[in-house]
Coordinates of C-alpha atoms in Angstrom, one line a residue:
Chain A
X1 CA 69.8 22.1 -72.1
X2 CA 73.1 22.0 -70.8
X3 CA 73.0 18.5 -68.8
X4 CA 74.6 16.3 -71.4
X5 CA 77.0 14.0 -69.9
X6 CA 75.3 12.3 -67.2
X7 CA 77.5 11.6 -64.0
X8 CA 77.4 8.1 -64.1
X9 CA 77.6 7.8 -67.6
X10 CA 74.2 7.1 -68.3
X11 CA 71.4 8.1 -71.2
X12 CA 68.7 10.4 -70.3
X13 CA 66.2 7.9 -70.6
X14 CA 68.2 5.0 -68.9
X15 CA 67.6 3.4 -65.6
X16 CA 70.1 1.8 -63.2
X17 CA 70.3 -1.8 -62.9
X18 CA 67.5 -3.2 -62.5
X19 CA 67.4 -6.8 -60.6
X20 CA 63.8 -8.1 -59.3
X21 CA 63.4 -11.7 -57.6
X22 CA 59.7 -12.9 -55.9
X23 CA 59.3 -15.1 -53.4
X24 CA 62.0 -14.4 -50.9
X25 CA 60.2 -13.7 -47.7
X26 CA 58.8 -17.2 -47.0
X27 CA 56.2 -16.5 -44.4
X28 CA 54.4 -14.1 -46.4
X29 CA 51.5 -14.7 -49.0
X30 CA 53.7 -13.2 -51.5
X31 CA 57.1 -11.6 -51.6
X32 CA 60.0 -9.9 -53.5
X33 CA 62.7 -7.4 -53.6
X34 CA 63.4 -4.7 -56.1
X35 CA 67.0 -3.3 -56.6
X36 CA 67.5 -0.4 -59.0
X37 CA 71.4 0.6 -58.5
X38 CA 72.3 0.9 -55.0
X39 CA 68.6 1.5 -53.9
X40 CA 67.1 -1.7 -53.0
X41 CA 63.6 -2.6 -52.0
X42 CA 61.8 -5.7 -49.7
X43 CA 57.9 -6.1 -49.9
X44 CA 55.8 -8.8 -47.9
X45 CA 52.0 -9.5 -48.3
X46 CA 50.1 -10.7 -46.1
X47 CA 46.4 -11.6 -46.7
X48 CA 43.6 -11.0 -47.7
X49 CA 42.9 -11.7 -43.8
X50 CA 40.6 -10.0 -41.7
X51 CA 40.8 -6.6 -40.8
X52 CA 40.9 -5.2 -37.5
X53 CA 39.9 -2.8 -36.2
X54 CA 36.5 -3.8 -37.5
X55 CA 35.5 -0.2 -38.0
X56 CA 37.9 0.2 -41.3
X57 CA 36.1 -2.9 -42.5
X58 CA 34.3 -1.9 -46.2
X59 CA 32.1 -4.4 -46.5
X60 CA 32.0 -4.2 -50.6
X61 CA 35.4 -4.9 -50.8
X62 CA 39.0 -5.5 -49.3
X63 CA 41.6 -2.9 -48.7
X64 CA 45.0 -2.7 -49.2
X65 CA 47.3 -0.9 -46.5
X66 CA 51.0 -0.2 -47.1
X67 CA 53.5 0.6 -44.6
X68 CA 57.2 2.2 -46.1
X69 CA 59.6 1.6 -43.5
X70 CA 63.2 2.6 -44.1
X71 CA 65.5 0.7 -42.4
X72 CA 68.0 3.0 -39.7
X73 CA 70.8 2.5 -41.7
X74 CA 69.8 2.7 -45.1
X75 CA 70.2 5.9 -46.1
X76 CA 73.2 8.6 -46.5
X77 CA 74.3 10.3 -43.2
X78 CA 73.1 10.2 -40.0
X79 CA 70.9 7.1 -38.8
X80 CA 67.3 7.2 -39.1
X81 CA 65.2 7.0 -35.8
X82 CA 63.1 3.8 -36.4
X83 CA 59.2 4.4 -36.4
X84 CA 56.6 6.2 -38.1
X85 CA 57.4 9.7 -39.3
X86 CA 55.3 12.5 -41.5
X87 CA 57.1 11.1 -44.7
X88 CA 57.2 7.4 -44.3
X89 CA 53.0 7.8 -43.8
X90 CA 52.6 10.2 -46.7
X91 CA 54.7 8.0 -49.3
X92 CA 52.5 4.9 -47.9
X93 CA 49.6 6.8 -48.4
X94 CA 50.1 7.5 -52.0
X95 CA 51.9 4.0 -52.5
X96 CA 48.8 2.7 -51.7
X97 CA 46.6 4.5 -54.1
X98 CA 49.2 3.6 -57.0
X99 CA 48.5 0.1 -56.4
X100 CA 44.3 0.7 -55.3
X101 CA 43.0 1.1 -59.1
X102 CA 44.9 -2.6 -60.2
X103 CA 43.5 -4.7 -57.9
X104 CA 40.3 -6.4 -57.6
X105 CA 39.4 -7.4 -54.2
X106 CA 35.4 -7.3 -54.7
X107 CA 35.6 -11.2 -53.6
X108 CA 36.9 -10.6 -50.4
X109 CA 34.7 -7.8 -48.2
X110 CA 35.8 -7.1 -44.8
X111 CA 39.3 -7.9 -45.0
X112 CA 42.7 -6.1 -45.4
X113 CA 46.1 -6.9 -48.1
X114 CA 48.6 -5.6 -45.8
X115 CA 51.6 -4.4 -48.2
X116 CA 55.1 -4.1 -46.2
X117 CA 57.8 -2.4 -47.9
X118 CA 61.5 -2.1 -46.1
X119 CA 64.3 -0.5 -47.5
X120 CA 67.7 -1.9 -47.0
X121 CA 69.1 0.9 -48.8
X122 CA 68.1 4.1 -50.7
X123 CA 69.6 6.2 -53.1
X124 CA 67.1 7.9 -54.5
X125 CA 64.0 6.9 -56.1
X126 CA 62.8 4.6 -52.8
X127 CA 59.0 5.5 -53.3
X128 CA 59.2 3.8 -56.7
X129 CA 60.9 0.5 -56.1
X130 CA 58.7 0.2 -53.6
X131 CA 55.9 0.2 -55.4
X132 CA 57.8 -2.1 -57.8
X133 CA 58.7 -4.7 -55.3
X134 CA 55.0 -4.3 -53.4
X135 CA 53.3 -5.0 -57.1
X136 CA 55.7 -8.1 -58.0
X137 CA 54.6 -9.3 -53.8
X138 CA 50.4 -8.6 -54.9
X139 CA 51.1 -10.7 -57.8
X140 CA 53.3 -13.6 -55.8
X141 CA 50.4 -13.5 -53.3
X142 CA 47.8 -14.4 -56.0
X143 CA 45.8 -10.8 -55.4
X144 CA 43.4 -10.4 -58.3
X145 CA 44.8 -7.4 -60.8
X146 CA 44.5 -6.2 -63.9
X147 CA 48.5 -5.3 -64.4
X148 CA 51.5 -4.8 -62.6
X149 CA 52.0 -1.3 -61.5
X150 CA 55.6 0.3 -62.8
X151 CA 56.9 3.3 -61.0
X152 CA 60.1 5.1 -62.1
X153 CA 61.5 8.7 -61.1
X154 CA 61.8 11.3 -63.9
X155 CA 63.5 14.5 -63.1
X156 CA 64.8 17.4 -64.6
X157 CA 68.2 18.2 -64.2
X158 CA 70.1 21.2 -65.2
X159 CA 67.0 21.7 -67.8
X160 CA 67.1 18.1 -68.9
X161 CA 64.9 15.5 -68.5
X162 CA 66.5 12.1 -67.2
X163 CA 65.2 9.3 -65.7
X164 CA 66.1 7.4 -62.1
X165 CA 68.1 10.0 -60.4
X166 CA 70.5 9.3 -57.5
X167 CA 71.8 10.6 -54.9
X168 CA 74.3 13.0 -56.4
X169 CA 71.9 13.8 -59.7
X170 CA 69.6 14.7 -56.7
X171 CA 72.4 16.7 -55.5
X172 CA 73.9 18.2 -58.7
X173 CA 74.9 21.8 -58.3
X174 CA 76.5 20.2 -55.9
X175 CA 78.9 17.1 -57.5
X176 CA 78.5 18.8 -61.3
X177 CA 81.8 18.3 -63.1
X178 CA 80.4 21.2 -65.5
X179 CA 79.2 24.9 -65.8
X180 CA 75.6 24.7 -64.5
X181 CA 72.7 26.8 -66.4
X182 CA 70.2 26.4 -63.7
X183 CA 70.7 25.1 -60.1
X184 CA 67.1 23.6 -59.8
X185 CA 66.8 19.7 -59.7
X186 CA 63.0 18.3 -59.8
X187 CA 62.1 14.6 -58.9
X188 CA 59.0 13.5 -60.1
X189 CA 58.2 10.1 -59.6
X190 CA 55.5 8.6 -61.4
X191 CA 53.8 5.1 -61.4
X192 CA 51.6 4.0 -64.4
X193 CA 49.9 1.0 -65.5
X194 CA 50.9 -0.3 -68.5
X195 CA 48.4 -1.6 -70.6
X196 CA 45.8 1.6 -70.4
X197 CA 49.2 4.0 -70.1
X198 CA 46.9 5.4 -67.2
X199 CA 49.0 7.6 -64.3
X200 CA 48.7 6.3 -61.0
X201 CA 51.4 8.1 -58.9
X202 CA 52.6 11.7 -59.6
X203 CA 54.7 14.0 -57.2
X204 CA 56.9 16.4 -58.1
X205 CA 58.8 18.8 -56.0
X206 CA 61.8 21.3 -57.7
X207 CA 61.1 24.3 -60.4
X208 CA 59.9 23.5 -63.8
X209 CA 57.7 24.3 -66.6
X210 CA 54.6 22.6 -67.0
X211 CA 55.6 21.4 -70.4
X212 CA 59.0 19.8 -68.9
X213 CA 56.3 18.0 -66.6
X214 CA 54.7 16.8 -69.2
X215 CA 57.9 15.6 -70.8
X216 CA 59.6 14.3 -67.9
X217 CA 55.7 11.9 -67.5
X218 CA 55.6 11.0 -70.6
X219 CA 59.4 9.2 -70.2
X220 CA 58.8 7.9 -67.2
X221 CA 55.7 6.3 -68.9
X222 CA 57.1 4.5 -71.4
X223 CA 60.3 3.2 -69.1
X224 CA 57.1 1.5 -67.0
X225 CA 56.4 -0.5 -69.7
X226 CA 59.9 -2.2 -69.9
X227 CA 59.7 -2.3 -65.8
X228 CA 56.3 -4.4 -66.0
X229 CA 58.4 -6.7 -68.2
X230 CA 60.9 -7.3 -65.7
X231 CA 58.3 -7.2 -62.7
X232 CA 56.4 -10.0 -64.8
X233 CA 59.7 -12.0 -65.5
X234 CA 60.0 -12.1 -61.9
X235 CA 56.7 -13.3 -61.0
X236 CA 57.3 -15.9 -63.9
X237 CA 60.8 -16.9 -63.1
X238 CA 59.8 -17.6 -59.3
X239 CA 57.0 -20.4 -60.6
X240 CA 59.2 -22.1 -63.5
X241 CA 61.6 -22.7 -60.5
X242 CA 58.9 -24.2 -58.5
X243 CA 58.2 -26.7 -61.0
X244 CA 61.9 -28.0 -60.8
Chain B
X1 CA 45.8 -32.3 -35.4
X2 CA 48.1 -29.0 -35.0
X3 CA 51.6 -30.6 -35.7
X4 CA 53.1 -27.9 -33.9
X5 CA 52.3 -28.6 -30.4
X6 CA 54.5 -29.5 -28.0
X7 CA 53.2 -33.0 -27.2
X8 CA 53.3 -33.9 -30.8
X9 CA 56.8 -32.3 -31.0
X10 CA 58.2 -34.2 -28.4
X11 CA 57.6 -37.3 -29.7
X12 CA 59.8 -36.1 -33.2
X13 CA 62.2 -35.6 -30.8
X14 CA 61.9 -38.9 -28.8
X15 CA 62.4 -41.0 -32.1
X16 CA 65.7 -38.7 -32.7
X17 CA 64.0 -36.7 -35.1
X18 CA 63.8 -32.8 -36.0
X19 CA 61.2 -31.1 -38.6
X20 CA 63.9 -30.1 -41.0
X21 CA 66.1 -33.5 -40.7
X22 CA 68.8 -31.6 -38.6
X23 CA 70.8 -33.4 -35.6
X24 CA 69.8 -31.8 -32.3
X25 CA 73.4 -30.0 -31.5
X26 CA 74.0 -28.8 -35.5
X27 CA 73.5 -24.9 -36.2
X28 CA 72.5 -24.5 -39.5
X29 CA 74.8 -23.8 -42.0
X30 CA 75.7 -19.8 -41.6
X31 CA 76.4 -17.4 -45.0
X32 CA 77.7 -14.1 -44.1
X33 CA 77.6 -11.5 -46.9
X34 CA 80.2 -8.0 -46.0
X35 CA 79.0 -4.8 -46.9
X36 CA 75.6 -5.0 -48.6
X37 CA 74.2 -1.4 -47.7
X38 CA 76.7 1.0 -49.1
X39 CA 75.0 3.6 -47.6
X40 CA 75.6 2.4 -44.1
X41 CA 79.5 2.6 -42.6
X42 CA 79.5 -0.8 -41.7
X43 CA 76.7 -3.9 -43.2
X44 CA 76.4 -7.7 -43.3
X45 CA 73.8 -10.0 -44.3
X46 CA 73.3 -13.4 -42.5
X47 CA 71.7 -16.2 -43.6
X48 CA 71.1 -19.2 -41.5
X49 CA 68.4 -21.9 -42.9
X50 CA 65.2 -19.7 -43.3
X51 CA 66.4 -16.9 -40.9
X52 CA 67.9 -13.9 -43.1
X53 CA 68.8 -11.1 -41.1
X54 CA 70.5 -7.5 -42.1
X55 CA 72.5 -5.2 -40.0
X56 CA 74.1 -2.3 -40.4
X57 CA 76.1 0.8 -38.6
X58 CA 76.0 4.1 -38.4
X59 CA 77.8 6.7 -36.7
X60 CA 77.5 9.7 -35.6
X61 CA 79.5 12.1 -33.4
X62 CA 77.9 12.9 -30.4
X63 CA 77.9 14.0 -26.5
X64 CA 78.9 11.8 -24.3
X65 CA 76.8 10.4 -21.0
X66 CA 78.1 12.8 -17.9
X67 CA 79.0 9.6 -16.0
X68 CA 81.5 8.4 -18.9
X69 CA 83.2 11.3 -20.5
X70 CA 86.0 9.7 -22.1
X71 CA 83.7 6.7 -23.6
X72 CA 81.9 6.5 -27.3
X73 CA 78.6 4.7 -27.1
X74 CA 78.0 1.1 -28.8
X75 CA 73.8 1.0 -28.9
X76 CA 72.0 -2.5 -30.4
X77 CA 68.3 -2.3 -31.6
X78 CA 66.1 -5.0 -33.1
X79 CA 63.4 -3.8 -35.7
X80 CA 60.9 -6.6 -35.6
X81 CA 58.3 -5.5 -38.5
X82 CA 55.5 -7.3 -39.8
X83 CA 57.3 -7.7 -42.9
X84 CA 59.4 -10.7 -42.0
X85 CA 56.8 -12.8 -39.7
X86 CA 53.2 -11.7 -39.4
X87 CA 53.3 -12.0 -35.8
X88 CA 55.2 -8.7 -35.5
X89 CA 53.5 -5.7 -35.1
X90 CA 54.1 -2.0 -35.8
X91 CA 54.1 0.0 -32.4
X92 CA 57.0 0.9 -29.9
X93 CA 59.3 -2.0 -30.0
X94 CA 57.8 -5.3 -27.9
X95 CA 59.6 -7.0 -25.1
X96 CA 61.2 -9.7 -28.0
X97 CA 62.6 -7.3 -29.9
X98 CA 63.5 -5.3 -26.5
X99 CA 65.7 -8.8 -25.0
X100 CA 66.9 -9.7 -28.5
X101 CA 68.9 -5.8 -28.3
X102 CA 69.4 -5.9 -25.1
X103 CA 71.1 -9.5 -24.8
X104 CA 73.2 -9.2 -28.0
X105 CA 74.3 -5.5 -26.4
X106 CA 75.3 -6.9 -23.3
X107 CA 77.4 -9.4 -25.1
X108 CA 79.3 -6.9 -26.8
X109 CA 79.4 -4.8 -23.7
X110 CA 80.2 -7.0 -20.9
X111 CA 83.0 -8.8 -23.5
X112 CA 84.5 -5.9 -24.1
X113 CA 84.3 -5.9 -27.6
X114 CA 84.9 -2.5 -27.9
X115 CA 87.5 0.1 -27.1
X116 CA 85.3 2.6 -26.2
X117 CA 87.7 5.0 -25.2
X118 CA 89.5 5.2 -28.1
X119 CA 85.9 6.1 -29.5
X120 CA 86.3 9.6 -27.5
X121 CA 87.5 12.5 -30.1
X122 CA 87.2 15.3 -27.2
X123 CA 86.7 14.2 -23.5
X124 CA 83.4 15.8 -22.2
X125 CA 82.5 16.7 -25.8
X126 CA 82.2 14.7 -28.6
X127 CA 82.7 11.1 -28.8
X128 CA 81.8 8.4 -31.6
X129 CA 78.1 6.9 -31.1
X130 CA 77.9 3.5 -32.7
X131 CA 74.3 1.7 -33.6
X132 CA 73.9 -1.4 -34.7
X133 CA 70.6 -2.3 -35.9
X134 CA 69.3 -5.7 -36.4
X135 CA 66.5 -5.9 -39.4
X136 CA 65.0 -9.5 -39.9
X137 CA 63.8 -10.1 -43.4
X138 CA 63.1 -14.2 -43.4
X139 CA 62.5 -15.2 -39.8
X140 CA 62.1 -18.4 -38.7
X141 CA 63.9 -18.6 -35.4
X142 CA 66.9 -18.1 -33.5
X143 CA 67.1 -14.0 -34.3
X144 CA 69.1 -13.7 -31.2
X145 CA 71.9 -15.8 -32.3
X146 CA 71.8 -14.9 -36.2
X147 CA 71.3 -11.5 -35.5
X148 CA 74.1 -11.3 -33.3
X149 CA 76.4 -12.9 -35.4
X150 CA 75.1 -10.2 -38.3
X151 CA 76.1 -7.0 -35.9
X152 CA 79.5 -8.6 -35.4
X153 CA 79.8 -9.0 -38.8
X154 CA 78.2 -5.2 -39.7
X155 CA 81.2 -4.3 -37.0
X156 CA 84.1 -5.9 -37.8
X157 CA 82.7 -4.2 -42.3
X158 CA 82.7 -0.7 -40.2
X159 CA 84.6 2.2 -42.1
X160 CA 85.0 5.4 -40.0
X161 CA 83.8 8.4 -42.1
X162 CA 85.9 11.2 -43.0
X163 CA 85.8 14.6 -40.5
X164 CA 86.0 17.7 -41.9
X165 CA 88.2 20.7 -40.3
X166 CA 85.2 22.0 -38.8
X167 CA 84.3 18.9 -37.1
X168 CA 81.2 17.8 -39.5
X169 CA 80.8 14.1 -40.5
X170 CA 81.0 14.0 -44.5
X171 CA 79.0 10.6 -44.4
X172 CA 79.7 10.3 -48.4
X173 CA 83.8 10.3 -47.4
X174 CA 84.7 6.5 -45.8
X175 CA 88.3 6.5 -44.4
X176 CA 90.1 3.2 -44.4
X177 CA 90.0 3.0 -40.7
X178 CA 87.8 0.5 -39.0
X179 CA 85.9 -0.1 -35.2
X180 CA 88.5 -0.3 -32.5
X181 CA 87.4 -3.8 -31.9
X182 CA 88.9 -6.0 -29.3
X183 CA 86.5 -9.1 -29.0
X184 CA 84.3 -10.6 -31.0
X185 CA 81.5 -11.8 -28.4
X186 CA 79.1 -14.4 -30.1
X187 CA 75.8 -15.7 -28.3
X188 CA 74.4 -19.7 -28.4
X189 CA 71.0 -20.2 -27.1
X190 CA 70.4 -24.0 -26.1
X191 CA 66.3 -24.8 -25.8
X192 CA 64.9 -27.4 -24.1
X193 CA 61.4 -29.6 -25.1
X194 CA 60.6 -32.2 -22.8
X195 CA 63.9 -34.0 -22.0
X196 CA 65.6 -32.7 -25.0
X197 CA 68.3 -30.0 -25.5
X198 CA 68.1 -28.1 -29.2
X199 CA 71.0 -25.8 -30.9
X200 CA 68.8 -22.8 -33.1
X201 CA 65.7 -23.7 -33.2
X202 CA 63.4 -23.0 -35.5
X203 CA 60.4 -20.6 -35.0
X204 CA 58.0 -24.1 -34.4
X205 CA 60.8 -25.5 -32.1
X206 CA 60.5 -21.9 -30.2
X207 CA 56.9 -22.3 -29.8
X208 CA 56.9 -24.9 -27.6
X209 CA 60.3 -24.6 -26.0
X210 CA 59.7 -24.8 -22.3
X211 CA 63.5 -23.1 -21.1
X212 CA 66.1 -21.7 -23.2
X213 CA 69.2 -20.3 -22.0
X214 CA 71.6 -17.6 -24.5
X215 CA 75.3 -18.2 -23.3
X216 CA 77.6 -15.6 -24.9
X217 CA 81.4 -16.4 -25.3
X218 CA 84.4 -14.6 -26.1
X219 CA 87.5 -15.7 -28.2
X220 CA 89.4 -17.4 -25.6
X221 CA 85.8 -19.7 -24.3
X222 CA 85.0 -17.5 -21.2
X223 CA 81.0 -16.7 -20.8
X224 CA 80.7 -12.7 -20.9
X225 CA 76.7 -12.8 -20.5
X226 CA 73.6 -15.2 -19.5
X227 CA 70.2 -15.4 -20.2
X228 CA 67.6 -17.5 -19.1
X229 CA 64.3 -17.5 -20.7
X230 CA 61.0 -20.0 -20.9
X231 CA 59.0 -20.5 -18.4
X232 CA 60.4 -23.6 -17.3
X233 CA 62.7 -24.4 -14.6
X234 CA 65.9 -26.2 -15.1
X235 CA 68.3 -28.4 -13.3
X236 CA 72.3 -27.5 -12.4
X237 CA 72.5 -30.8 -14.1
X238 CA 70.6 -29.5 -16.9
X239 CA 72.3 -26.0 -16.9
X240 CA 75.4 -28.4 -17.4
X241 CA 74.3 -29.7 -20.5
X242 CA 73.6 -26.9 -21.9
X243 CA 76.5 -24.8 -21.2
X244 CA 78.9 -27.5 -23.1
X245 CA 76.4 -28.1 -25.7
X246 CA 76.7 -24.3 -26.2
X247 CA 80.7 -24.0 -25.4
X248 CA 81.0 -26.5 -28.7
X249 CA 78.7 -25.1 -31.1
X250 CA 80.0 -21.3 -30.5
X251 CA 84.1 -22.5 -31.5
X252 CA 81.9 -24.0 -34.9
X253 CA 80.1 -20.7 -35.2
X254 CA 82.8 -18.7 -34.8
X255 CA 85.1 -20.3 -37.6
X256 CA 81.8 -19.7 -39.6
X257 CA 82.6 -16.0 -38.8
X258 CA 86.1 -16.1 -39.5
X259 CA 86.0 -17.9 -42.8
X260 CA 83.8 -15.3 -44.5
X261 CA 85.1 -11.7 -46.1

């Protein structure tokens, strides 16, 4: 346990900024971005419309699908060739089922929610502001749920367990201003529903201990709750400035 | 009754009238934001009525084409996703998205915005390559113009990143030293409905145009690039019109760009 002083100054269990606003894509059904720090997250909804091709139609229900684009120029280093790539589909795929066991769409067989996420910029932890700014957009769009969905990354640095990386915690061995024990980083983002606590997203890739797993989830779980309140405060804030 | 068709629109526009109130030569009112992706060497963020586009630059060192040795390379690219306006759709990029680049890189091109030969680091072998994409996130018309004035912006916010001795980028490194830029081409597309002539529509006003032609201009009020588009056919008379109409609004647009940091 050697990763005391983090490198922005932060505690273990403290998040970057967090700023959330819905409603700023006007021609979807529901909008918002999500910033946390530097990395900063657009979703759009659209729907529930009918789905084409009709094959995918399930007719007991609607279905969400989520695209994560990144914009070219939103990460570090080189430029990012625009279009679908083997990472942008997997983080979709299992954006998607974070979000799948919150919403209700039993009333509307046959048709499709279609989730887009864009980041402008990502510093780590992209996945979950997605997520974050796609369950704020569900919510704008009126989308039946049963809570917000939170997602934050844990990860274990220098045999610590922090919260929200960036870039350079991502990177430590590598910008560490101290003597470092162990030169494995692990990101594990999770995504949780609040009220049940119940996990709804969980990666992890680094070199840990299964009880440093369990440590770094059960972090992460708790900072969702305080995430769903700012979500919710966006979702609010967006109506009590309709009514002006 | 759809109130977007075009007979219905042109009799808004016989009475004097557009949907959102605005006189048929104004622009709407432009906010530039500098630098809002970090992570990019150069950024801006545009906002024009309910049009919002980002841009950004990147860099990279690269080869350069056999036929220009000596030259960097300035590339455009529009990312029209569904996020912004349903009507987009994920796929190779379509023929919008494909004239939106290409006009808006001609413009830059053809003006000479660039120095692209101080761009070269080592003739033959390694020059700067400089892409500017274009990422709507509010459309509702106009991209060409608002986006155009966004990858001006993103260029003039351009930091070159710092070279190591062995000739690697270090991307997290921005020198002080900006774009070599020696124009600042901006584009004005005039539309015409019926017997009217519009400055930026909207996305309804686009609908139904039946001609619109993009002039670009550089600082000193010479044309640099054309574009007609619309299946209409126009007059000289017409194209007369529409080349003043544009000549005024760009001198507007461009103390827009020159007021912001």
């Amino acid at each position: 346990m050697t990763y005391k002083n983090r490198l922005d100054g932060r505690k273990n269990n403290e998040t970057r900024q967090i700023i959330a606003k819905a409603g700023v894509i006007k021609k979807a059904d529901g909008s918002a971005y999500f910033k946390i720090g530097k990395t900063w997250a657009y979703a759009a909804v659209y729907g529930p419309r009918e789905l084409h091709p009709r094959f995918m139609q399930n007719p007991n229900k609607g279905i969400i699908r989520y695209s994560y684009i990144m914009m070219p120029f939103s990460g570090m280093g080189e430029r990012i060739r625009p279009g679908p790539n083997r990472r942008a589909k997997e983080i979709s795929m299992v954006s998607q089922k974070a979000l799948n066991s919150v919403v209700n769409l039993e009333d509307y067989p046959n048709t499709v929610v279609d989730v887009v996420v864009e980041l402008a910029q990502a510093d780590a932890g992209s996945r979950c502001a997605g997520i974050c700014a796609a369950s704020i957009a569900l919510a704008d769009a009126g989308i039946p749920m049963k809570d917000m969905v939170a997602a934050v990354a844990a990860g274990i640095v220098d045999n610590t367990v922090c919260l929200d990386l960036d870039y350079e915690e991502e990177h430590y061995p590598e910008f560490a201003k101290e003597k470092v024990d162990s030169e494995h980083v692990a990101d594990i983002p999770v995504a949780c529903i609040p009220s049940t606590g119940e996990i709804t997203l969980l990666q992890m890739d680094g070199i840990i201990d299964s009880t440093q797993l369990i440590d770094a989830v059960k972090l992460a779980k708790e900072k969702c709750a305080e995430i769903a309140e700012i979500q919710r405060q966006a979702v609010r804030a967006r109506y009590e400035g309709d009514k002006k | 009754m759809n109130n977007d068709s075009q007979e219905n629109m042109i009799r808004l526009l016989s009475e004097g009238l557009r949907q959102d109130q605005r006189a048929f030569d104004k622009f709407r009112d432009i906010e530039i934001e500098y630098g809002v992706v970090e992570m990019a060497e150069g950024s801006a963020k545009v906002k024009c009525g309910n049009t919002e586009v980002i841009a950004g630059v990147k860099l990279k060192l690269d080869k350069p084409y056999g036929d220009t040795p000596d030259q960097g390379i300035l590339m455009v690219n529009t990312e029209l996703t569904p996020m912004s306006n349903p009507r987009f759709e994920f796929g190779p990029p379509s023929i919008e998205s494909i004239e939106t680049s290409r006009v808006v890189d001609r413009g830059l091109r053809e003006g000479h915005a660039m120095d692209v030969k101080k761009l070269c680091v080592e003739k033959g072998e390694k020059v700067w390559m400089v892409n500017v994409d274009i990422c709507p996130v509010n459309d509702d018309g106009n991209l060409l113009d608002i986006g155009a004035i966004a990858a001006i912006a993103a260029l003039k916010n351009t930091k070159f990143p710092e070279v190591d001795k062995d000739g690697k980028v270090n991307y997290k490194k921005k020198t002080k030293v900006s774009l070599p830029l020696l124009e600042e081409p901006l584009p004005v597309t005039v539309i015409k409905i019926g017997d009217h002539f519009l400055i930026d529509p909207t996305e309804n006003e686009t609908n139904v145009l039946e001609s619109r032609i993009t002039f670009t201009f550089r600082k000193d009020g010479k044309l640099c690039s054309v574009q007609k588009g619309g299946d209409g056919s126009l007059t000289v008379d017409e194209i007369t019109k529409m080349v003043e109409l544009a000549k005024k609004t760009v001198e507007s647009n461009r103390k827009a760009l020159d007021k912001a940091k």
